[in-house]
Every structure is written in C-alpha cells, then in structure tokens.
Coordinates of C-alpha atoms in Angstrom, one line a residue:
X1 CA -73.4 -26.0 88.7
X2 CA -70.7 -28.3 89.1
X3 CA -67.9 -26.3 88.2
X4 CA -69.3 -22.9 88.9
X5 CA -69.5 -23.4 92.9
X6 CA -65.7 -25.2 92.9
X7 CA -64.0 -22.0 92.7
X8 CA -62.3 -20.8 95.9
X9 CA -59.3 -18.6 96.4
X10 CA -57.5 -17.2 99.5
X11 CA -56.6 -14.0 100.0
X12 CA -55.7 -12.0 103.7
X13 CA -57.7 -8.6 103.6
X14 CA -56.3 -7.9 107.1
X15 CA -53.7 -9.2 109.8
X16 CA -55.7 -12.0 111.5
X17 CA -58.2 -12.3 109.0
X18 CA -58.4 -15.1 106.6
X19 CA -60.6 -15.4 103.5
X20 CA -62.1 -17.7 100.8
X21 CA -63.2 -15.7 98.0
X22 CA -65.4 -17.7 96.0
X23 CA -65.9 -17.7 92.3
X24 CA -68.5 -18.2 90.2
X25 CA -72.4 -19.1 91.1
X26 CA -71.4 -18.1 94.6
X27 CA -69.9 -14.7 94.0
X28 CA -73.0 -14.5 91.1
X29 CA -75.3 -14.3 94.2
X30 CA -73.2 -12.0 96.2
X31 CA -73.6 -9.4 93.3
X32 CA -77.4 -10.2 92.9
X33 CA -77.8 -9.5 96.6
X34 CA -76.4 -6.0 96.0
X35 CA -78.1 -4.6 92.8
X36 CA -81.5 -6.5 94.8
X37 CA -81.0 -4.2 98.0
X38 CA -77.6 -2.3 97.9
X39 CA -76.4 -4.2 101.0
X40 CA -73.7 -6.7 101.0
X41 CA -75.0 -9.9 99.9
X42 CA -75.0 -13.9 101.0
X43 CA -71.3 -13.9 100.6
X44 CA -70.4 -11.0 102.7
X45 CA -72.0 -12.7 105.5
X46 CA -75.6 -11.1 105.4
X47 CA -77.4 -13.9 104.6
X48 CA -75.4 -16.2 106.9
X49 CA -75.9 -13.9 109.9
X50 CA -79.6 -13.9 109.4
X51 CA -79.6 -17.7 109.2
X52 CA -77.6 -17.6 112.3
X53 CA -79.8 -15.6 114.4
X54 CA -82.9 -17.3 112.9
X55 CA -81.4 -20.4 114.1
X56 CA -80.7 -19.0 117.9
X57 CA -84.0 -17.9 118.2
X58 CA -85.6 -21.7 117.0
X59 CA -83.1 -23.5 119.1
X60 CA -82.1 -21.6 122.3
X61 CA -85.7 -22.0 123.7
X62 CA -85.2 -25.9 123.2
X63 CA -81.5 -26.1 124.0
X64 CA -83.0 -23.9 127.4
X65 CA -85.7 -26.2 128.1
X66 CA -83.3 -29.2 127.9
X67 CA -80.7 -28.0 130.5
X68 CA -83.4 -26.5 133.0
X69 CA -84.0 -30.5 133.5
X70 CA -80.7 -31.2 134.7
X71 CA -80.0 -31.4 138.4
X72 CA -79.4 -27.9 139.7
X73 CA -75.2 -28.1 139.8
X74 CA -74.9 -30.0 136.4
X75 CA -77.2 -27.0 135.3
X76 CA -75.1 -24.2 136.7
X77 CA -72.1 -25.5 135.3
X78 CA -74.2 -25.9 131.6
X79 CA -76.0 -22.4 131.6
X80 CA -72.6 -21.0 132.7
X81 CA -70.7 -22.8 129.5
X82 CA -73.4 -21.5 127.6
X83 CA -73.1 -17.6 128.9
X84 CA -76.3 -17.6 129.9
X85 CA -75.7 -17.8 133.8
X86 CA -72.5 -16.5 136.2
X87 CA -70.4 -18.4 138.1
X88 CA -72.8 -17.3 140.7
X89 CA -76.1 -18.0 139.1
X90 CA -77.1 -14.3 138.1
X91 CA -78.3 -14.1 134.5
X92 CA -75.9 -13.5 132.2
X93 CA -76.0 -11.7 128.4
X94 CA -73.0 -14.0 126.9
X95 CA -73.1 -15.4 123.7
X96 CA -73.5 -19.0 123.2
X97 CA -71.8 -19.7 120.0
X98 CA -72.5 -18.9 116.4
X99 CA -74.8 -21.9 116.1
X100 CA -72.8 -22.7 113.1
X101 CA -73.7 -26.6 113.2
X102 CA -77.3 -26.0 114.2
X103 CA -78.0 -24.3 111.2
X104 CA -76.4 -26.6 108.9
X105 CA -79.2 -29.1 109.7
X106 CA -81.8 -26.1 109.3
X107 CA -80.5 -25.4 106.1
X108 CA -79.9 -28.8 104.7
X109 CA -83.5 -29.8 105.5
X110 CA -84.9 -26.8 104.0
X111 CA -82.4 -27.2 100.7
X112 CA -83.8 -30.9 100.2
X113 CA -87.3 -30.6 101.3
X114 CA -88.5 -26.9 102.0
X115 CA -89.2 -24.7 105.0
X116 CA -91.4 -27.6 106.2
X117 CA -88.9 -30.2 106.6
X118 CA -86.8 -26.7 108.2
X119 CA -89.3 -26.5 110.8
X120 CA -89.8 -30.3 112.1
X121 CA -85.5 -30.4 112.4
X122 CA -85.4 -28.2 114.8
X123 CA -85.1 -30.6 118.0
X124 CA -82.4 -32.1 115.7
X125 CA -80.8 -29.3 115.2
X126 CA -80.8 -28.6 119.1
X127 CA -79.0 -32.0 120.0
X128 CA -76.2 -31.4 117.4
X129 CA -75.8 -28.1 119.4
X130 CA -75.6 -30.1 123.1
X131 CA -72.9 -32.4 121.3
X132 CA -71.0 -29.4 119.6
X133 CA -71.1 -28.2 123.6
X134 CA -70.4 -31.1 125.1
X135 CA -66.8 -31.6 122.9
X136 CA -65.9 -27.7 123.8
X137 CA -66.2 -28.3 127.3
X138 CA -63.9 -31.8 127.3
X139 CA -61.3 -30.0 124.8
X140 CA -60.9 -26.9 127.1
X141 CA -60.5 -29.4 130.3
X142 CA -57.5 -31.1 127.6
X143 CA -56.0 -28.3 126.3
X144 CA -56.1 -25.9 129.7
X145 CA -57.8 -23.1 127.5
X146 CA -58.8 -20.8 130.3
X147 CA -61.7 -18.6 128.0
X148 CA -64.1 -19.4 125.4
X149 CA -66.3 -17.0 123.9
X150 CA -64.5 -14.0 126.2
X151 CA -65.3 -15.4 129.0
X152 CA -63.9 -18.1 131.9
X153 CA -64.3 -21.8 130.5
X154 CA -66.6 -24.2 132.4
X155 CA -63.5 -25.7 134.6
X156 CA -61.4 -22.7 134.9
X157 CA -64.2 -21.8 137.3
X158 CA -65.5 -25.2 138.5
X159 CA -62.5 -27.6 138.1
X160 CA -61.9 -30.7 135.6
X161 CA -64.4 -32.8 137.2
X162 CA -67.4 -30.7 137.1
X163 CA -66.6 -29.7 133.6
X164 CA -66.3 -32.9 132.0
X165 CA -69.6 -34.2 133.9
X166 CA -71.6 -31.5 132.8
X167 CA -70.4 -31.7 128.9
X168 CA -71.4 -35.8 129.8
X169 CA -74.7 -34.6 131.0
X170 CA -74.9 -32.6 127.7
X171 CA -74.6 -35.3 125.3
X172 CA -76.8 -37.5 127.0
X173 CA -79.4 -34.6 126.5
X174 CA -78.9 -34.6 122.9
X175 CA -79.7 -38.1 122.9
X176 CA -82.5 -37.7 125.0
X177 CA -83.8 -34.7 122.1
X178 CA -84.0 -37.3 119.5
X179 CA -85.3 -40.5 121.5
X180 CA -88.5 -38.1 122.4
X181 CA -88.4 -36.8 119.2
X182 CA -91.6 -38.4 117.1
X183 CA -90.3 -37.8 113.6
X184 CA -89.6 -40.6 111.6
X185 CA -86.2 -39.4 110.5
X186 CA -85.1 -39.4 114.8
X187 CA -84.0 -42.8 115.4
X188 CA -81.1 -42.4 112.1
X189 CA -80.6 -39.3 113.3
X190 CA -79.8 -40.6 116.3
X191 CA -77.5 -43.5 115.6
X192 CA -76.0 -41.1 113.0
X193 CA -75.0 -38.9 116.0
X194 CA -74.1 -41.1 118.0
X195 CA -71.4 -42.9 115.5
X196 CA -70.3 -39.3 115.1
X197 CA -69.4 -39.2 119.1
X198 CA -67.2 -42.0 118.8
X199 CA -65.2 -40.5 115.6
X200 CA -64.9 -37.6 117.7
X201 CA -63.4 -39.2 120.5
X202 CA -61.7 -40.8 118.5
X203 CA -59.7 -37.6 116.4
X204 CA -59.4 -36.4 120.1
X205 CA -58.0 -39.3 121.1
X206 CA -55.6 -38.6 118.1
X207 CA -54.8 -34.9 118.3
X208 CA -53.5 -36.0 122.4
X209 CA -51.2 -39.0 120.9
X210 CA -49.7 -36.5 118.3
X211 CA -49.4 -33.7 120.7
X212 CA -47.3 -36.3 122.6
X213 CA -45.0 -37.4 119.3
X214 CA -41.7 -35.2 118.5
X215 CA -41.7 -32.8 115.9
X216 CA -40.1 -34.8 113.3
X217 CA -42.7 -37.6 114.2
X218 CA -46.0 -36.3 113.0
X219 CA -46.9 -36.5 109.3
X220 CA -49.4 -34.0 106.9
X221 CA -51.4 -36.9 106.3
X222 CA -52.0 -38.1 109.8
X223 CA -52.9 -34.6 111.4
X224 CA -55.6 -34.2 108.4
X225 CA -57.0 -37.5 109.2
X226 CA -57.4 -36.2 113.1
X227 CA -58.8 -32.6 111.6
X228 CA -61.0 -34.4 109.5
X229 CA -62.5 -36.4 112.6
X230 CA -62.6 -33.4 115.0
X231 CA -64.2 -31.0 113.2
X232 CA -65.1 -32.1 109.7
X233 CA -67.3 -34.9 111.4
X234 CA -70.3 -33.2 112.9
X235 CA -70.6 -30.7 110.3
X236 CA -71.0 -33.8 107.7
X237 CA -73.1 -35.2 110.8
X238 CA -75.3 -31.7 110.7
X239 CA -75.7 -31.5 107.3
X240 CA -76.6 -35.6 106.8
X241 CA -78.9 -35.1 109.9
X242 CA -80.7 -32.1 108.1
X243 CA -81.3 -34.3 105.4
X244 CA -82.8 -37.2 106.4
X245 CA -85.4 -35.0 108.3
X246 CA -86.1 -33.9 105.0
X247 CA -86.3 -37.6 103.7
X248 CA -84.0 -37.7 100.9
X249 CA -82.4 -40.8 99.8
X250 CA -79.0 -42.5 101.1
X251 CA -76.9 -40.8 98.1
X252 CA -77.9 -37.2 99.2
X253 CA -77.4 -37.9 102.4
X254 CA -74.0 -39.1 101.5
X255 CA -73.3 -36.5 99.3
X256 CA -74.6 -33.6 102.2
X257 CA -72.0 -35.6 104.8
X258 CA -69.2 -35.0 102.0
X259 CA -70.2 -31.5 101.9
X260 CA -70.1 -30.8 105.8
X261 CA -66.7 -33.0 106.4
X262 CA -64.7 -30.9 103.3
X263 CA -66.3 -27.5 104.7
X264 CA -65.5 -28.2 107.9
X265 CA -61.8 -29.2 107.5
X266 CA -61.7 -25.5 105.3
X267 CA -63.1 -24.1 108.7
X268 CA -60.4 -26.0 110.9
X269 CA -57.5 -24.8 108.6
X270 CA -58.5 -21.3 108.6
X271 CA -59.3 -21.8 112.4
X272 CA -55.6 -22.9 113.2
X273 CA -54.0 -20.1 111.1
X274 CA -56.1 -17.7 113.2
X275 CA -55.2 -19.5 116.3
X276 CA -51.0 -18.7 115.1
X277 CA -52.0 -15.5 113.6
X278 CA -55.4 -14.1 114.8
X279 CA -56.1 -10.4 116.9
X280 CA -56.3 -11.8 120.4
X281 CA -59.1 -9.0 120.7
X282 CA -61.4 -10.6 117.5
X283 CA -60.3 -14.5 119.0
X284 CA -61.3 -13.8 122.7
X285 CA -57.9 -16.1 123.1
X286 CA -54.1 -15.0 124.2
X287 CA -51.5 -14.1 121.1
X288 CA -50.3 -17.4 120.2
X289 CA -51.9 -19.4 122.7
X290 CA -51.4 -22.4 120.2
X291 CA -47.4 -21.9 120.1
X292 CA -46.9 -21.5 123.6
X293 CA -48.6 -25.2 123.9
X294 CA -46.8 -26.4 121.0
X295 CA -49.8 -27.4 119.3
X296 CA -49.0 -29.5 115.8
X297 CA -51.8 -27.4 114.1
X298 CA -51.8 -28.0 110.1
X299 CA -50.0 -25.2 109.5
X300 CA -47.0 -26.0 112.0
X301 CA -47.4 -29.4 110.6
X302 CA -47.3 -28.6 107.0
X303 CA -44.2 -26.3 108.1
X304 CA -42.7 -29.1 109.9
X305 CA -42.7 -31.3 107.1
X306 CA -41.6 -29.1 103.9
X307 CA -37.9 -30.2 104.0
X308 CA -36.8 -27.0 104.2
X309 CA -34.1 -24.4 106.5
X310 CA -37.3 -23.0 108.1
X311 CA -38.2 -26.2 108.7
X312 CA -35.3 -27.6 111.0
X313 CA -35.7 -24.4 112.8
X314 CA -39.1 -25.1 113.6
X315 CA -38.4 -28.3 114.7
X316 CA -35.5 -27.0 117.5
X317 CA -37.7 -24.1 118.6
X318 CA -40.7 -26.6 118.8
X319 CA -38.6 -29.1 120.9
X320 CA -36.7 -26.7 123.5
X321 CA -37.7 -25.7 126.5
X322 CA -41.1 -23.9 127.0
X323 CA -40.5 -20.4 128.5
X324 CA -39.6 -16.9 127.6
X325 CA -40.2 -17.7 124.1
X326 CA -40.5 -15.6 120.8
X327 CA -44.1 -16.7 119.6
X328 CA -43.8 -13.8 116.9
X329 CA -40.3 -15.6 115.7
X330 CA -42.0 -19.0 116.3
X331 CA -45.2 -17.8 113.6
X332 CA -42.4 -16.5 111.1
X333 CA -40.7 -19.3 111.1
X334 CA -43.8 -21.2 110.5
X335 CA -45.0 -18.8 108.1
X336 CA -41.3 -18.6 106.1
X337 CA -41.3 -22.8 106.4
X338 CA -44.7 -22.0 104.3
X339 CA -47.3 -23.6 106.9
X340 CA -49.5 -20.4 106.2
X341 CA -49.7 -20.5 102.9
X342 CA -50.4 -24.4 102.3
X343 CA -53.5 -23.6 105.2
X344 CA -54.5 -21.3 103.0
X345 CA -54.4 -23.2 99.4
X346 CA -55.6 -26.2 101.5
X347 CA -58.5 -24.5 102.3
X348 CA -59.4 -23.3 99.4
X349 CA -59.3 -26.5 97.6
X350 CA -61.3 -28.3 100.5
X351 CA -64.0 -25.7 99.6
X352 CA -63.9 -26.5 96.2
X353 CA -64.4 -29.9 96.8
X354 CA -67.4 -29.6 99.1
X355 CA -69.0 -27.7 96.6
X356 CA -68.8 -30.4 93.9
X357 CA -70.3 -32.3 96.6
X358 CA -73.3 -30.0 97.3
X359 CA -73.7 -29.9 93.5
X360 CA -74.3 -33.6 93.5
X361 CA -77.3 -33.2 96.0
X362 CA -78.8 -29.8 95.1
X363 CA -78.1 -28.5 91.8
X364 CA -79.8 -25.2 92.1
X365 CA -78.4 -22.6 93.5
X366 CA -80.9 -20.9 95.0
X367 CA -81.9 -23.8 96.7
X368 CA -78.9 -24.4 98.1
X369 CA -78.2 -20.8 99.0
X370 CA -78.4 -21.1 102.8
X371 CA -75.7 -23.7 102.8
X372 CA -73.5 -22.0 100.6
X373 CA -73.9 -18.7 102.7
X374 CA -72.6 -21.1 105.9
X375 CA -69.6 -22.3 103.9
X376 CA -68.5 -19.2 103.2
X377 CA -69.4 -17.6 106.7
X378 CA -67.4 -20.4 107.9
X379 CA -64.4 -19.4 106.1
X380 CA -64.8 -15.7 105.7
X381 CA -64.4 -14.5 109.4
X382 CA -61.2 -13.8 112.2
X383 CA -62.6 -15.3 115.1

C-alpha cells in the first residue's frame, strides 16, 4: 500500500486548472468505479462530491443551530458570511463552502472506526467548520479581499469591526460544540483545536511579516513553514480530530495529522497557482488579485529565489510602484522564473508524502477511500 498511493504527477488539462493525477491504488479505484457503474469514479471527483454533500446535510443543521444562538447582529453578520442570509436579512441560496475540512473528520472517523464512529463526529466536525469560518472572515478583513464564494465578504458590507467580531463569535462557538459535546473523545478534541488556533495565528501572523519583507528578503523555506501553518494545520487538525472520535491510538492519530498537514500544503500550492493563474469566472476572485497585492505566494517565492534573469525581473516589478501594471507580464515572469512549475512538482510530492502517511494508519484501501477521494478532490479542481 505504501508505495502504490505515493504516486502523484501534475499535469494542466486547462488554463486555470491544475491537477494531481495519481498513480497506482488510487487511479486502481478510479477505473473500478467505472467498469462498477460507467460514471467517473472516486478520483474524478464523484465520490468526493457525494462525501461533500453528505457532509452539508449532517453539519449545516448544527452549524445553523449554533449561530441562531448568537445575539441578533453577530448573527446577521455570520449567516451573511455563510450565504445563507443578505445584507438585509432576506434568505439567501449562497453556498457556504465545500465543507472540505468537515469531511475530513467524517471520513477519518469512519476510515478508523466505521460509520459509527462517522456518526458521533459530527458536532466535531461542525466546530472545525466555525474555525475554518472564523480564519476566512479575519484573512478577508487582512488582505482587503472584497468577495468570497461570489459574493460581498462579511466587512466589505459591515466594516473591519463587525467582521472580525463575528469570526470571534464563531470560534468561541466551536468551542462551545465540543465543551457540550458528551463524547469521550471532546475534551482532546478540544484542546487539539484549540492548539491549532494559535498555529494559525501564528502562520498569519507570518504570512503579514513576510508580506512586509522586500523581495529579495523572503526565503522557500520560510514561506513553506507559514503555508504549512495556515492551511496544512487544520486539515491535520480535521483529520486527527476524526480520529480520536474513532478512538485510535496516539500513532494514528499522528500519522492522520501528517496526512492532513502534507495534503493540505498540496491544496495551498495549487491554491496560489490558481490565485496567479486561475479563470476569475471558476475563482469568484479578480484576474490576478494576488499580483496586484504583491502577495509572496510559493510560486512567486519559489520564482523569487531561483537565481535566475526572470528572477531579478520579478524582483523590480515586485518592488515598483503599484499601479497600471501588467499582471499578465507579472505571471510570465513568474512562470518563466519557474514559480509554476516547482508549485506544481511541489505539490505533487507533498501528495506523495501524505499518502505514505495515510498508509501508516489505514492500510486498506477501501477503507481509506473517502480520504483519498478528498486528497485528490482537493487538488483536482480550479476554484
């Protein structure tokens, strides 16, 4: 199992769209999924999307219930974020994410101990959600991003202050979900989360100070180490919490955290190539939105830093003034400096590695087929 689910390679099947095709017991499901039914299989996203919308429909009614106990403008501010309320407080049909993270602890606790331990993780899997919420609504107050999900973010519409009270009021909810929560698995869950908070903080806390530093300042390492912490964190968090609701031992636990952190610094890579590179219409966000802010994503970074002529250009276009300028000559130079194509390899060996992880914790496949459908989903997509 070990070496059959390390496979990963990347490949761009359309402008904006950036892929992990995996090898081996992966791709050996995809093509059992086909001859099963004739429709795509896990890895073409079919199996992921029903996991996805299974998860919505166990964790909405919770993550609901939660915010209807917040004081009325805290809650208009939180049903708004989540697209489920306008600006004015008519219903709304928005989305409310992908409920990526929530499933990872849905399908980690069914991968270790079976539907069962799925079932009694679903409060968990609700507070991951409300912490997942709480970062996007701080990071859009931090980085001026003006939609989410195609639609106004919380203090384009409110203001800075309401926004980054309600995504306060949000994580104290998650908290909340696991205090009342009478499983015995709740109170590590808990403290789990809530040293995942502060690693969170503390790779935003990061990403600001290098956003700060001159081009020639910020280093590969460094800017992995703050990608790791951003992202990779609560997907290991979701994944560990999942787990120990299915009351595994420390090592799987460990080994599930591993999993989550590799997969979810795949995600981040892919997710900053999209943000350089992506169809504005797929990303709900403007055409290189991350270029007009200067962002050191890991691809600018890794073009930053590969000592070549595209390179120093990057560095002077980086550092003059912002304005009138080419973001399409700004992403070529990135792209000749070879930012894209080290996201891409980077990704694909991160993948690789949180397989060999997963391996370690659940050696059959089929058992571990709903968090192998999520990796992929997580890396297979152009928005």
């Amino acid at each position: 199992m070990g070496e059959s689910l390390t496979e990963f390679v990347t490949e761009t099947q359309q402008p904006g769209t950036e892929v992990l095709r995996p090898a081996g017991a992966l791709e050996r499901r995809r093509s059992a999924g086909r001859q099963r039914d004739g429709r795509p299989g896990s890895a073409d996203g079919h199996e992921a999307e029903m996991l996805l919308a299974r998860t919505r429909a166990a964790v909405d009614p919770v993550l609901r219930a939660a915010l209807e106990t917040l004081p009325v403008p805290m809650r208009r501010i939180a049903l708004h974020h989540f697209g489920w309320q306008e600006a004015d407080g008519t219903p709304a049909a928005g989305g409310s994410g992908k409920a990526i993270r929530p499933a990872l602890v849905l399908a980690a606790a069914a991968a270790l101990g079976g539907p069962e331990a799925r079932e009694v993780s679903v409060q968990a899997a609700a507070a991951v959600e409300l912490v997942h919420n709480f970062t996007l609504l701080h990071d859009d107050v931090m980085d001026r991003d003006t939609t989410r999900r195609h639609r106004p973010t919380a203090w384009a519409v409110f203001g800075d202050a309401d926004a980054i009270l309600a995504g306060d009021a949000l994580q104290a909810l998650a908290l909340r979900l696991l205090a009342e929560d009478p499983h015995p698995a709740a109170p590590a869950a808990a403290a789990r989360l809530a040293d995942c908070v502060v690693e969170l903080c503390a790779g935003q806390h990061a990403d600001t100070a290098l956003e700060r530093c001159r081009p020639g300042e910020v280093t590969l390492d460094e800017t992995l180490a703050m990608a790791e912490a951003k992202t990779g964190a609560l997907l290991g968090c979701a994944c560990a919490i999942g787990a120990l609701y299915a009351g595994t031992g420390e090592a799987d636990v460990a080994a599930l955290d591993a999993f989550g952190r590799e997969a979810g610094l795949a995600f981040q890579l892919i997710d900053d190539v999209i943000g350089i590179w992506g169809d504005p219409h797929r990303t709900g966000k403007p055409a290189g939105a991350d270029l007009a802010a200067r962002k050191k994503s890991l691809p600018v970074v890794a073009a930053l830093t590969s000592g070549t002529p595209a390179a120093a250009e990057l560095a002077e276009l980086y550092e003059a003034p912002r304005g009138e300028e080419d973001l399409e000559h700004i992403a070529l130079t990135v792209e000749r400096a070879g930012g894209r194509d080290w996201a891409q390899g980077q990704a694909a060996d991160r993948m690789a590695r949180a397989m060999r992880h997963l391996a370690c914790a659940v050696p059959d496949p089929e058992a571990a087929g709903g968090l192998l459908a999520l990796a992929e989903f997580v890396t297979r997509r152009s928005s």
